[in-house]
Amino acid sequence: MVVLRAGLCPGLTEDMIQLLSTNGIRTVVDFVSSDLEDVAQKCSLSYKALVAVRRVLLAQFSAFPANGADLYEELKSSTAILPTGSPSLDQLLDSGLYTGEVTELVGAPGSGKTQVCLGIAASVSLGLKQHVLFLDSTGGFTASRLYQMLQAQTEDEEEQAILGRLRLCFVLQLEALQRVQVVRVFNIYELLRALQELRDRLSQQVVSSVGPLKMVLLDSVSAVIYPLLGGKQSEGLALMMQLSRELKTLAREFSLAVVVTNQVTRDSSTGPLKPALGRSWSFVPSTRVLLESKEATWEKATTQRVASLAKSPRQVRPPGSIPWECRSS
Amino acid sequence: MQREVGTLPLAPALRARLAAAGFQTAQELLDIGPCGLSKEIGISREEALEALQVVRQECQGDAARTAGGSGATRKCTALELLEEEQTQGFIITFCSALDNILGGGVQLTKITEICGAPGVGKTQLCMQLAVDVQIPECFGGVAGEAVFIDTEGSFMVDRVVDIAAACVRHCHLIAEAQQEEDHQKALETFSLENILSHIYYFRCRDYIELLAQVYLLPEFLAEHSKVRLVVIDGIAFPFRHDFEDLSLRTRLLNGLAQQLIITANDHKAAVVLTNQMTTRIGQSQSMLVPALGESWGHAATVRLIFHWDNSQRLATLYKSPSQKECTVAYHITSHGFRDVQPPAVTHSTGGTELNPRKRPRAEEEKQ
């Protein structure tokens, strides 16, 4: 709802705005949706002038329709599929993470969400040599673990580490570490500010520090939203929707892959686990992966972790889930 | 800078009025000025001035950051973080098995949560850590001070005196064995009185006092910049009884966790919390799980669960971003938190106690 101001378009003068506001027309939407003959009579303005202003306002503020074929061509050229670093997880996600979409990882504490995010960062930064932005809101980002994963990945590719190659591996790992930018955001306003900064930098195409950015990881979204929900205030929901809009516009406009992690909660102490943040948030990500560790008691050591697809725009949900190993190195 | 009005930290009522009047970006607010703003949405001129102040701060902050200044944002590359982590110390627990599974000890800038049944040793470990954080750097410590926030009243000064005395003795033995200059100098300041005077103790009796204490902690830490450990012994206790509104409890706990992680990060301190256990009754069996619900499980970065196995105390690392899940055994002796001595070692002298939990005194002299 944009407020009518002088100079918004030629022909919209200050007097005109005064006359319109005395009749209750303050925003563009009010103007465009009102009956112009009526307005012309009440405000004693010329009908032609009002029609001209309306035409300009519509041209300025309405969205342009596009046809499906153009959209398809555009998507084909701008969408990329990024590998997650784990072949079975790639298979689950229909060959990887699609840019232009928001993917969500859901799991109980200790189920491996941060590990998967670190693995994705390592694989994109090392394998594709693209920049990665990691927004950390829980303090769980450990650079030494990321380094471990990078080492494991370079060892896979270079089967023998001959002396000369060792140095090359080390240099590659350091470069990969430099391509991962970490921003620590501990409340919602800092997060929104960081996303806004990212949007400004990308739209101005400042190549210096950001480079070819393709991946944004947010670990975790529930840590910043949970302190706002609950109780009797409803501004938490508004901020959550604002955040979801920012994430989706970022993903769509700049063809980034956005990965978000979320918690699980229970309805009652014996109910099944379900993703946190409620029904409104469940519409935001296009793909949802549920991470579980079998034998969830802590008395026995658990090594079997299972990832299952809870929501996907492309895959039919397989009846079983794909077991997924957490690599120790 | 096209910051949307919805993303600015303004009061919700004000934000609702701005949205109804049709303002969308921060730039529009700045253009209209305080008089125009107060007229348009019907608030007093002072309120309009205040709101514009906030908006200006946010926008100027943005501009300064995009121009290359780092200011207050915590932004860096993974490589810089790796270098930082490698130079950061750990707070040792004197139980080498536990230190190993934690990756060197309790990590700074992270929240560690210790859950366990009553009597398993959570408060003992907290008191041990409050002493260990003060170990000088030449002995492998962090040389920091400790803040102890007690909600259950289980902090016993006599016990801390025992633990501290044992720690000082241990350091003296190391200094005698290694005979280095800086060891002697460090030992002059590492005495019992010094250790006790650097543990700052707060007693909170209900959840409001606890929340107030945690939110006032940044100011306290700004004055005492050497604090490297914040212990909250019994975070479950004030929140478990007498809370009718569970969603309010979740919201308060999550706000608390957020504040703690900000404090840990900004002051490079380790935050240690202790939690109680509760029973979850499943279809066929019941099991002990940490209290305070599912969402609290995500608040801590590292989670340790202490439990019993017959008469042996075990510690399990349940959640950690960099270490594997593992279980080790530990002991609590009169000197504090210690490793389990392997049973094959038989240095029994005449006066050995038959209590299997206490190490024979002859072992202590060997160290």
XYZ file of C-alpha atoms in Angstrom:
696
model
C 0.000 0.000 0.000
C 1.944 2.979 -1.218
C 0.942 6.373 0.078
C 0.074 9.010 -2.524
C 2.707 11.696 -2.643
C 3.318 14.693 -4.818
C 5.616 13.805 -7.667
C 4.794 10.109 -7.595
C 3.753 10.581 -11.190
C 3.334 13.619 -13.441
C -0.019 15.242 -12.905
C -0.259 14.340 -9.205
C 0.088 17.645 -7.421
C 0.035 18.542 -3.738
C -3.417 20.181 -3.976
C -4.794 17.126 -5.680
C -3.489 14.955 -2.866
C -5.022 17.214 -0.228
C -8.405 17.075 -1.936
C -8.202 13.311 -2.308
C -7.214 12.712 1.293
C -10.124 14.760 2.589
C -12.297 12.241 0.807
C -10.536 9.260 2.293
C -8.241 8.334 -0.609
C -4.730 8.076 0.785
C -2.991 5.209 -0.971
C -2.527 4.049 -4.535
C -4.834 1.099 -3.939
C -7.637 3.387 -2.744
C -7.208 5.584 -5.801
C -7.112 2.822 -8.351
C -10.062 0.965 -6.912
C -12.391 3.938 -6.540
C -15.004 5.134 -9.008
C -13.370 8.033 -10.827
C -16.577 9.831 -11.857
C -17.634 9.882 -8.237
C -14.245 11.182 -7.134
C -14.230 13.841 -9.854
C -17.556 15.146 -8.640
C -16.763 15.095 -4.935
C -13.280 16.596 -5.193
C -14.103 18.870 -8.131
C -11.168 17.633 -10.152
C -11.113 17.039 -13.883
C -12.093 13.505 -14.900
C -9.488 13.383 -17.663
C -6.671 14.273 -15.280
C -7.745 11.518 -12.890
C -7.861 8.938 -15.669
C -4.393 9.917 -16.837
C -3.021 9.628 -13.304
C -4.662 6.235 -12.881
C -3.104 4.922 -16.060
C 0.368 5.984 -14.964
C -0.065 4.539 -11.480
C -1.241 1.205 -12.855
C 1.723 1.057 -15.184
C 4.084 1.834 -12.324
C 2.741 -0.416 -9.633
C 1.178 -3.480 -11.196
C 3.061 -6.675 -11.877
C 3.801 -7.746 -15.433
C 2.323 -11.027 -16.600
C 4.676 -13.503 -18.207
C 3.796 -16.556 -20.205
C 4.716 -20.092 -19.268
C 7.095 -20.735 -22.150
C 9.250 -17.698 -21.316
C 9.243 -18.691 -17.675
C 10.367 -22.195 -18.554
C 13.211 -20.934 -20.723
C 14.346 -18.595 -17.999
C 14.274 -21.312 -15.380
C 16.186 -23.736 -17.597
C 19.010 -21.280 -18.029
C 19.195 -19.991 -14.491
C 18.538 -23.007 -12.279
C 21.472 -25.057 -11.094
C 21.479 -28.232 -9.046
C 24.066 -28.236 -6.269
C 25.413 -31.481 -4.783
C 25.084 -31.980 -1.063
C 28.254 -34.014 -0.651
C 26.401 -37.230 0.121
C 25.270 -39.289 -2.921
C 22.353 -40.929 -1.138
C 21.052 -37.569 0.057
C 21.385 -36.242 -3.488
C 19.295 -39.127 -4.686
C 16.655 -38.348 -2.089
C 16.529 -34.733 -3.235
C 16.237 -35.624 -6.947
C 19.941 -35.127 -7.707
C 20.631 -32.260 -5.323
C 19.632 -28.852 -4.064
C 17.847 -26.716 -6.623
C 18.644 -23.021 -6.784
C 15.659 -20.715 -6.565
C 14.066 -22.836 -3.832
C 14.073 -23.086 -0.068
C 14.914 -26.521 1.337
C 14.365 -27.390 4.979
C 16.131 -29.927 7.191
C 14.159 -30.962 10.257
C 15.419 -33.084 13.120
C 15.660 -33.678 16.852
C 18.704 -32.416 18.750
C 21.747 -34.433 17.857
C 20.258 -35.825 14.648
C 22.889 -34.237 12.432
C 21.372 -31.089 10.917
C 24.450 -28.935 11.482
C 26.624 -31.751 10.143
C 24.617 -31.923 6.924
C 24.861 -28.144 6.546
C 28.632 -28.261 7.042
C 28.846 -31.075 4.509
C 26.889 -29.052 1.959
C 29.099 -26.012 2.559
C 32.220 -28.148 2.131
C 31.027 -29.787 -1.067
C 29.847 -26.561 -2.731
C 32.908 -24.587 -1.706
C 35.450 -27.263 -2.628
C 33.781 -29.081 -5.488
C 32.093 -26.234 -7.327
C 34.398 -23.428 -6.134
C 31.382 -21.273 -5.350
C 30.957 -18.949 -2.403
C 28.748 -20.002 0.480
C 27.072 -17.822 3.104
C 26.500 -19.541 6.446
C 24.162 -17.738 8.834
C 24.723 -19.232 12.259
C 22.162 -18.539 14.973
C 22.966 -21.306 17.433
C 26.726 -21.045 17.794
C 27.094 -24.542 16.366
C 29.408 -23.709 13.484
C 32.787 -25.292 14.166
C 35.436 -24.396 11.637
C 37.622 -27.334 12.619
C 34.842 -29.771 11.736
C 34.411 -28.061 8.359
C 38.135 -28.396 7.832
C 37.935 -32.103 8.679
C 35.225 -32.575 6.072
C 37.229 -30.672 3.461
C 40.219 -32.886 4.166
C 38.089 -36.002 3.770
C 36.712 -34.744 0.466
C 40.071 -33.884 -1.042
C 41.377 -37.261 0.011
C 38.554 -38.926 -1.872
C 39.388 -37.141 -5.067
C 43.153 -37.345 -4.880
C 43.737 -40.968 -4.141
C 47.438 -40.756 -3.423
C 48.872 -37.899 -1.485
C 52.320 -37.586 -2.946
C 54.443 -34.848 -1.424
C 53.770 -32.260 -4.126
C 50.079 -33.039 -4.087
C 49.874 -32.682 -0.331
C 50.689 -29.026 -0.620
C 48.147 -28.624 -3.404
C 45.484 -30.268 -1.262
C 46.303 -27.941 1.598
C 46.075 -24.879 -0.636
C 42.771 -26.060 -2.069
C 41.387 -26.577 1.429
C 42.449 -23.116 2.554
C 40.878 -21.546 -0.497
C 37.693 -23.478 0.133
C 37.639 -22.216 3.721
C 37.980 -18.661 2.492
C 34.971 -19.036 0.259
C 32.709 -19.855 3.195
C 31.552 -16.670 4.876
C 30.085 -17.048 8.363
C 27.773 -14.460 9.905
C 26.591 -14.954 13.470
C 23.043 -13.694 13.899
C 21.458 -14.240 17.267
C 18.132 -12.463 16.919
C 15.564 -11.854 14.219
C 16.477 -8.236 13.501
C 20.136 -9.074 13.004
C 19.092 -11.855 10.660
C 16.834 -9.564 8.638
C 19.597 -6.983 8.507
C 22.123 -9.573 7.283
C 19.706 -10.728 4.554
C 19.076 -7.132 3.520
C 22.824 -6.500 3.284
C 23.212 -9.583 1.159
C 20.453 -8.425 -1.155
C 22.047 -4.982 -1.546
C 25.441 -6.464 -2.266
C 24.108 -8.903 -4.815
C 21.996 -6.310 -6.588
C 24.918 -3.941 -6.839
C 27.008 -6.862 -8.044
C 29.955 -6.095 -5.842
C 32.143 -9.020 -6.712
C 34.934 -8.381 -4.213
C 34.002 -10.312 -1.091
C 30.931 -12.227 -2.136
C 32.017 -13.716 -5.414
C 29.691 -16.052 -7.298
C 27.354 -16.802 -4.394
C 25.073 -19.761 -4.925
C 24.229 -21.110 -1.492
C 22.836 -19.619 1.691
C 22.605 -21.846 4.753
C 20.625 -20.764 7.799
C 21.191 -22.812 10.941
C 18.685 -22.640 12.545
C 15.600 -20.627 11.803
C 13.683 -21.767 14.868
C 16.321 -20.407 17.250
C 15.576 -16.844 16.085
C 11.803 -17.209 15.769
C 10.948 -19.206 18.901
C 11.567 -16.352 21.379
C 8.905 -14.332 19.525
C 6.141 -16.922 19.307
C 3.907 -17.996 22.109
C 2.478 -15.897 24.859
C -0.194 -13.521 23.656
C 1.674 -11.386 21.146
C 1.210 -11.946 17.463
C 4.098 -9.918 16.091
C 6.138 -13.129 16.052
C 4.043 -14.511 13.227
C 4.367 -11.277 11.271
C 8.148 -11.325 11.587
C 8.253 -14.997 10.639
C 6.331 -14.277 7.451
C 8.559 -11.294 6.717
C 11.585 -13.565 7.059
C 10.073 -16.187 4.798
C 9.397 -13.545 2.158
C 12.991 -12.330 2.312
C 14.340 -15.858 1.951
C 12.103 -16.702 -0.973
C 12.787 -13.468 -2.850
C 16.514 -13.970 -2.355
C 16.282 -17.495 -3.679
C 14.163 -16.564 -6.673
C 15.718 -13.240 -7.713
C 19.366 -14.195 -7.434
C 18.984 -17.947 -8.138
C 20.408 -19.052 -4.832
C 19.779 -22.332 -3.087
C 18.579 -21.574 0.431
C 18.848 -24.314 3.058
C 17.202 -23.815 6.426
C 17.268 -26.055 9.520
C 14.366 -26.391 11.898
C 13.614 -28.114 15.174
C 11.006 -30.707 16.036
C 8.433 -30.486 18.751
C 5.704 -32.665 20.172
C 2.038 -31.945 20.694
C 1.990 -33.690 24.032
C 4.551 -35.739 25.877
C 3.578 -38.901 24.013
C 2.651 -37.482 20.626
C 4.721 -37.971 17.483
C 7.469 -35.547 16.579
C 6.537 -32.833 14.127
C 8.477 -29.912 12.654
C 8.440 -26.748 14.747
C 7.070 -23.297 13.867
C 3.643 -24.547 12.985
C 1.452 -24.701 9.950
C 2.234 -21.235 8.570
C 5.905 -22.025 8.258
C 5.265 -25.418 6.674
C 4.219 -23.673 3.453
C 7.502 -21.820 3.108
C 10.042 -24.501 2.136
C 9.386 -26.398 -1.068
C 11.308 -29.462 0.081
C 11.443 -30.848 3.587
C 13.830 -33.554 4.757
C 13.368 -35.224 8.124
C 16.551 -36.464 9.842
C 16.240 -39.099 12.511
C 18.590 -41.348 14.381
C 17.235 -44.810 15.009
C 17.265 -45.988 18.615
C 16.803 -42.542 19.974
C 17.786 -43.481 23.515
C 21.141 -42.254 24.633
C 22.021 -45.398 26.452
C 23.237 -47.178 23.334
C 25.566 -45.686 20.771
C 23.670 -44.830 17.615
C 25.270 -44.855 14.208
C 22.279 -45.426 11.997
C 20.791 -42.165 10.806
C 17.862 -41.972 8.464
C 16.803 -39.138 6.192
C 13.312 -39.203 4.785
C 11.517 -36.858 2.443
C 8.577 -35.190 4.128
C 7.614 -32.766 1.390
C 8.833 -32.418 -2.186
C 7.578 -30.706 -5.343
C 9.136 -33.296 -7.619
C 9.531 -36.642 -5.962
C 6.784 -38.975 -5.030
C 7.540 -39.755 -1.423
C 9.180 -43.162 -1.359
C 7.536 -45.667 0.984
C 10.811 -46.360 2.779
C 13.427 -43.854 3.745
C 17.037 -43.778 2.727
C 19.538 -44.622 5.457
C 22.372 -42.179 5.566
C 25.735 -42.548 7.213
C 27.337 -39.808 9.217
C 30.960 -39.984 8.213
C 33.331 -39.770 11.089
C 36.103 -38.011 9.144
C 18.833 1.138 1.247
C 15.363 -0.250 0.912
C 14.760 -1.619 4.407
C 11.134 -2.590 4.766
C 9.220 -1.122 7.659
C 8.319 -4.594 8.854
C 11.960 -5.472 9.468
C 12.773 -2.521 11.717
C 12.838 -3.050 15.495
C 9.839 -0.866 16.348
C 6.991 -1.511 18.765
C 4.258 -3.698 17.243
C 1.495 -1.108 17.713
C 3.566 1.494 15.907
C 4.381 -0.927 13.138
C 0.693 -1.738 12.666
C -0.126 1.971 12.342
C 2.651 2.520 9.827
C 1.425 -0.377 7.725
C -2.156 0.921 7.825
C -1.005 4.368 6.704
C 0.784 2.846 3.743
C 4.484 3.245 4.571
C 6.587 0.523 3.062
C 10.255 1.368 3.166
C 12.463 3.062 5.701
C 13.376 5.707 3.152
C 9.780 6.964 3.057
C 9.802 7.386 6.817
C 13.018 9.362 6.750
C 11.717 11.579 3.945
C 8.558 12.584 5.701
C 10.151 13.860 8.901
C 8.783 13.774 12.465
C 6.006 16.396 12.046
C 4.555 14.772 8.987
C 4.827 11.355 10.625
C 3.042 12.390 13.799
C 0.256 13.947 11.740
C -0.169 10.977 9.423
C -0.435 8.215 11.984
C -1.661 10.212 14.967
C 1.154 9.828 17.487
C 2.848 12.506 19.530
C 5.854 14.350 18.158
C 8.202 12.831 20.743
C 7.207 9.308 19.771
C 7.703 10.160 16.114
C 11.160 11.537 16.856
C 12.088 8.402 18.779
C 10.892 6.127 16.016
C 12.843 8.051 13.399
C 15.915 7.861 15.610
C 15.696 4.080 15.595
C 15.180 4.005 11.835
C 18.107 6.308 11.217
C 20.363 4.174 13.392
C 19.431 1.034 11.520
C 19.933 2.600 8.112
C 23.196 4.262 9.018
C 24.377 1.002 10.464
C 23.575 -0.690 7.167
C 25.445 1.941 5.158
C 28.530 1.704 7.340
C 28.566 -2.028 6.924
C 28.180 -2.149 3.190
C 30.967 0.399 2.877
C 33.306 -2.176 4.326
C 33.302 -1.502 8.075
C 32.636 -4.524 10.214
C 31.214 -2.709 13.264
C 29.099 -4.960 15.398
C 28.247 -7.656 12.869
C 29.929 -10.921 13.599
C 31.038 -11.663 10.087
C 34.144 -13.528 9.032
C 35.323 -16.308 6.755
C 35.671 -19.890 7.863
C 39.434 -19.632 7.595
C 39.589 -16.825 10.162
C 37.281 -18.800 12.428
C 39.527 -21.831 12.139
C 42.530 -19.804 13.218
C 40.556 -18.403 16.138
C 39.400 -21.817 17.238
C 42.872 -23.255 17.128
C 44.217 -20.617 19.479
C 41.278 -20.818 21.846
C 41.800 -22.729 25.024
C 39.586 -25.294 26.681
C 38.542 -25.569 30.299
C 39.811 -28.953 31.464
C 37.790 -31.083 33.829
C 40.648 -33.115 35.366
C 39.023 -36.269 33.990
C 41.097 -36.951 30.901
C 38.572 -39.362 29.383
C 35.860 -36.725 29.532
C 38.217 -34.086 28.144
C 39.017 -36.395 25.248
C 35.448 -36.969 24.203
C 34.759 -33.243 24.452
C 37.711 -32.549 22.171
C 40.013 -31.053 24.809
C 37.601 -29.854 27.489
C 34.686 -27.486 27.827
C 34.790 -25.147 24.830
C 34.664 -21.380 25.112
C 31.931 -19.451 23.208
C 29.579 -22.423 23.330
C 26.773 -23.529 25.615
C 27.346 -26.912 27.245
C 24.448 -28.609 28.971
C 24.871 -31.319 31.594
C 21.820 -33.473 32.285
C 21.566 -36.178 34.871
C 19.582 -37.803 37.619
C 19.952 -36.439 41.141
C 23.244 -37.261 42.813
C 25.184 -38.194 39.716
C 27.653 -35.342 39.927
C 26.432 -32.334 37.955
C 27.073 -29.750 40.671
C 30.429 -31.391 41.407
C 31.491 -30.877 37.817
C 30.293 -27.270 37.904
C 32.353 -26.553 41.000
C 35.344 -28.325 39.443
C 35.038 -26.178 36.321
C 34.737 -22.992 38.384
C 38.139 -23.846 39.868
C 39.693 -25.170 36.657
C 38.910 -22.066 34.622
C 41.390 -20.189 36.826
C 44.368 -22.439 36.110
C 47.165 -20.267 34.700
C 47.990 -20.545 31.020
C 51.404 -22.098 31.528
C 49.705 -25.116 33.103
C 47.298 -25.491 30.194
C 44.387 -23.460 31.554
C 42.518 -20.362 30.468
C 43.405 -18.060 33.399
C 39.893 -16.677 33.668
C 37.334 -15.994 36.374
C 34.008 -17.695 36.963
C 30.405 -16.614 37.525
C 28.272 -19.143 39.409
C 24.506 -18.640 39.301
C 22.860 -20.975 41.777
C 19.103 -21.656 41.743
C 18.968 -24.795 43.858
C 21.222 -23.783 46.720
C 23.605 -26.698 46.220
C 26.819 -24.690 46.140
C 28.958 -25.763 49.122
C 31.957 -23.565 49.801
C 33.745 -26.255 51.833
C 33.676 -28.569 48.859
C 35.073 -25.872 46.592
C 37.885 -25.360 49.130
C 38.731 -29.076 48.895
C 38.684 -29.046 45.106
C 40.738 -25.855 44.895
C 43.328 -27.154 47.377
C 43.727 -30.349 45.344
C 44.107 -28.321 42.146
C 46.761 -26.061 43.641
C 48.651 -29.095 44.940
C 48.477 -30.679 41.493
C 49.969 -27.576 39.895
C 52.726 -27.430 42.512
C 53.679 -31.024 41.702
C 53.829 -30.227 37.970
C 55.976 -27.143 38.663
C 58.385 -29.175 40.792
C 58.646 -31.835 38.090
C 59.258 -29.375 35.259
C 61.153 -26.544 36.970
C 60.375 -23.627 34.658
C 60.485 -19.890 35.405
C 56.976 -18.914 34.481
C 55.545 -21.832 36.428
C 56.947 -20.446 39.682
C 55.703 -16.963 38.907
C 52.214 -18.184 38.047
C 52.036 -20.213 41.232
C 52.488 -17.092 43.343
C 49.081 -15.809 42.238
C 47.391 -19.197 42.079
C 46.483 -19.726 45.708
C 43.370 -20.819 47.558
C 42.256 -17.317 48.550
C 42.763 -16.082 45.014
C 40.721 -18.874 43.513
C 37.825 -18.333 45.889
C 37.836 -14.586 45.410
C 37.462 -14.966 41.637
C 34.302 -17.059 41.749
C 31.375 -14.603 41.593
C 28.358 -16.220 43.198
C 24.721 -15.245 42.580
C 21.724 -16.859 44.217
C 18.443 -16.713 42.272
C 15.310 -17.927 43.938
C 12.762 -17.903 41.152
C 12.624 -17.625 37.401
C 12.214 -13.853 37.367
C 15.424 -13.376 39.335
C 17.154 -15.821 37.020
C 15.986 -14.007 33.885
C 16.966 -10.653 35.366
C 20.403 -11.988 36.288
C 21.038 -13.374 32.827
C 19.909 -10.209 31.073
C 22.100 -8.098 33.365
C 25.080 -10.374 32.821
C 26.554 -8.454 29.851
C 26.989 -5.360 32.017
C 28.624 -7.385 34.753
C 30.937 -9.058 32.261
C 31.872 -5.717 30.746
C 33.250 -4.687 34.137
C 34.881 -8.050 34.869
C 36.411 -8.790 31.517
C 38.438 -11.761 32.712
C 35.392 -13.973 33.241
C 35.637 -17.048 31.053
C 32.978 -19.280 32.569
C 29.328 -18.761 33.439
C 27.689 -21.646 35.299
C 23.950 -21.819 35.851
C 23.410 -24.665 38.281
C 19.838 -25.786 37.938
C 18.223 -24.097 34.978
C 15.308 -26.528 35.156
C 14.407 -25.950 38.777
C 12.749 -22.495 38.566
C 10.883 -23.414 35.375
C 9.528 -26.783 36.290
C 7.020 -26.050 38.975
C 4.287 -23.455 39.098
C 4.175 -22.659 35.403
C 0.659 -22.715 34.027
C 1.317 -21.271 30.609
C 3.618 -23.666 28.790
C 3.934 -21.567 25.669
C 5.127 -18.679 27.805
C 7.677 -21.012 29.363
C 8.981 -22.052 25.939
C 9.214 -18.440 24.890
C 11.087 -17.409 28.049
C 13.471 -20.347 27.827
C 14.245 -19.645 24.206
C 14.839 -15.985 24.952
C 17.152 -17.049 27.768
C 19.064 -19.377 25.461
C 19.425 -16.608 22.893
C 20.766 -14.193 25.494
C 23.206 -16.806 26.784
C 24.620 -17.586 23.364
C 25.057 -13.871 22.663
C 26.902 -13.494 25.982
C 29.056 -16.553 25.328
C 29.979 -15.289 21.891
C 30.662 -11.663 22.727
C 32.713 -12.274 25.856
C 34.447 -15.474 24.715
C 33.133 -17.325 27.746
C 31.923 -20.875 28.174
C 28.364 -21.241 29.450
C 27.582 -24.412 31.400
C 24.004 -25.281 32.347
C 22.733 -28.182 34.409
C 19.390 -29.759 33.706
C 17.249 -32.330 35.453
C 15.796 -35.519 34.042
C 12.163 -36.426 33.610
C 10.405 -39.626 32.646
C 8.792 -40.092 29.277
C 6.224 -42.864 29.322
C 6.115 -44.600 25.962
C 3.835 -47.357 24.764
C 5.718 -50.198 26.329
C 8.469 -48.692 28.416
C 9.425 -45.498 30.105
C 12.763 -43.779 29.816
C 14.570 -40.869 31.360
C 14.943 -37.855 29.125
C 16.259 -34.364 29.851
C 13.656 -32.006 31.273
C 12.202 -28.770 29.865
C 10.857 -30.259 26.662
C 11.935 -30.833 23.082
C 12.649 -27.251 22.120
C 15.125 -26.817 24.955
C 17.222 -29.613 23.492
C 18.225 -27.291 20.689
C 19.374 -24.490 22.962
C 22.628 -26.086 24.025
C 25.410 -26.582 21.541
C 26.937 -29.525 23.424
C 24.910 -31.915 25.528
C 26.339 -34.326 28.082
C 24.180 -36.857 29.864
C 25.387 -38.340 33.148
C 23.901 -41.626 34.273
C 24.503 -44.656 36.435
C 25.410 -48.172 35.397
C 25.161 -50.277 38.558
C 27.568 -48.366 40.754
C 29.645 -46.837 37.983
C 29.065 -43.253 36.856
C 29.037 -42.756 33.096
C 29.062 -39.663 30.942
C 27.642 -39.763 27.405
C 28.256 -37.083 24.819
C 24.853 -36.862 23.231
C 25.131 -33.834 21.008
C 28.182 -32.028 19.708
C 28.979 -30.183 16.470
C 32.486 -31.561 16.186
C 32.858 -34.728 18.244
C 31.451 -38.205 17.903
C 28.980 -39.700 20.353
C 30.809 -41.555 23.079
C 30.459 -42.814 26.638
C 33.149 -42.753 29.307
C 33.299 -43.498 32.992
C 34.334 -41.016 35.653
C 34.807 -40.818 39.390
C 34.164 -38.270 42.054
C 36.790 -38.351 44.741
C 37.525 -36.149 47.696
C 39.708 -34.109 45.367
C 36.975 -33.556 42.841
C 36.193 -34.851 39.399
C 38.644 -37.480 38.292
C 39.253 -40.364 35.901
C 38.414 -43.905 36.794
C 41.560 -45.729 37.788
C 41.873 -49.036 35.894
C 41.210 -51.885 38.344
C 44.436 -53.700 37.404
C 46.558 -51.116 39.203
C 47.171 -52.487 42.685
C 49.295 -50.128 44.698
C 47.568 -50.952 47.911
C 49.436 -49.980 51.002
C 48.412 -50.838 54.503
C 46.135 -47.906 55.036
C 44.049 -48.154 51.860
C 40.356 -47.556 52.223
C 38.132 -50.288 50.923
C 35.701 -47.837 49.309
C 36.065 -48.506 45.539
C 35.001 -44.946 44.737
C 37.909 -43.317 46.439
C 41.334 -43.599 44.934
C 43.980 -44.912 47.335
C 46.135 -42.109 48.647
C 49.321 -43.686 47.359
C 48.211 -42.930 43.769
C 47.922 -39.235 44.484
C 51.561 -38.956 45.551
C 52.707 -40.497 42.293
C 51.182 -37.648 40.289
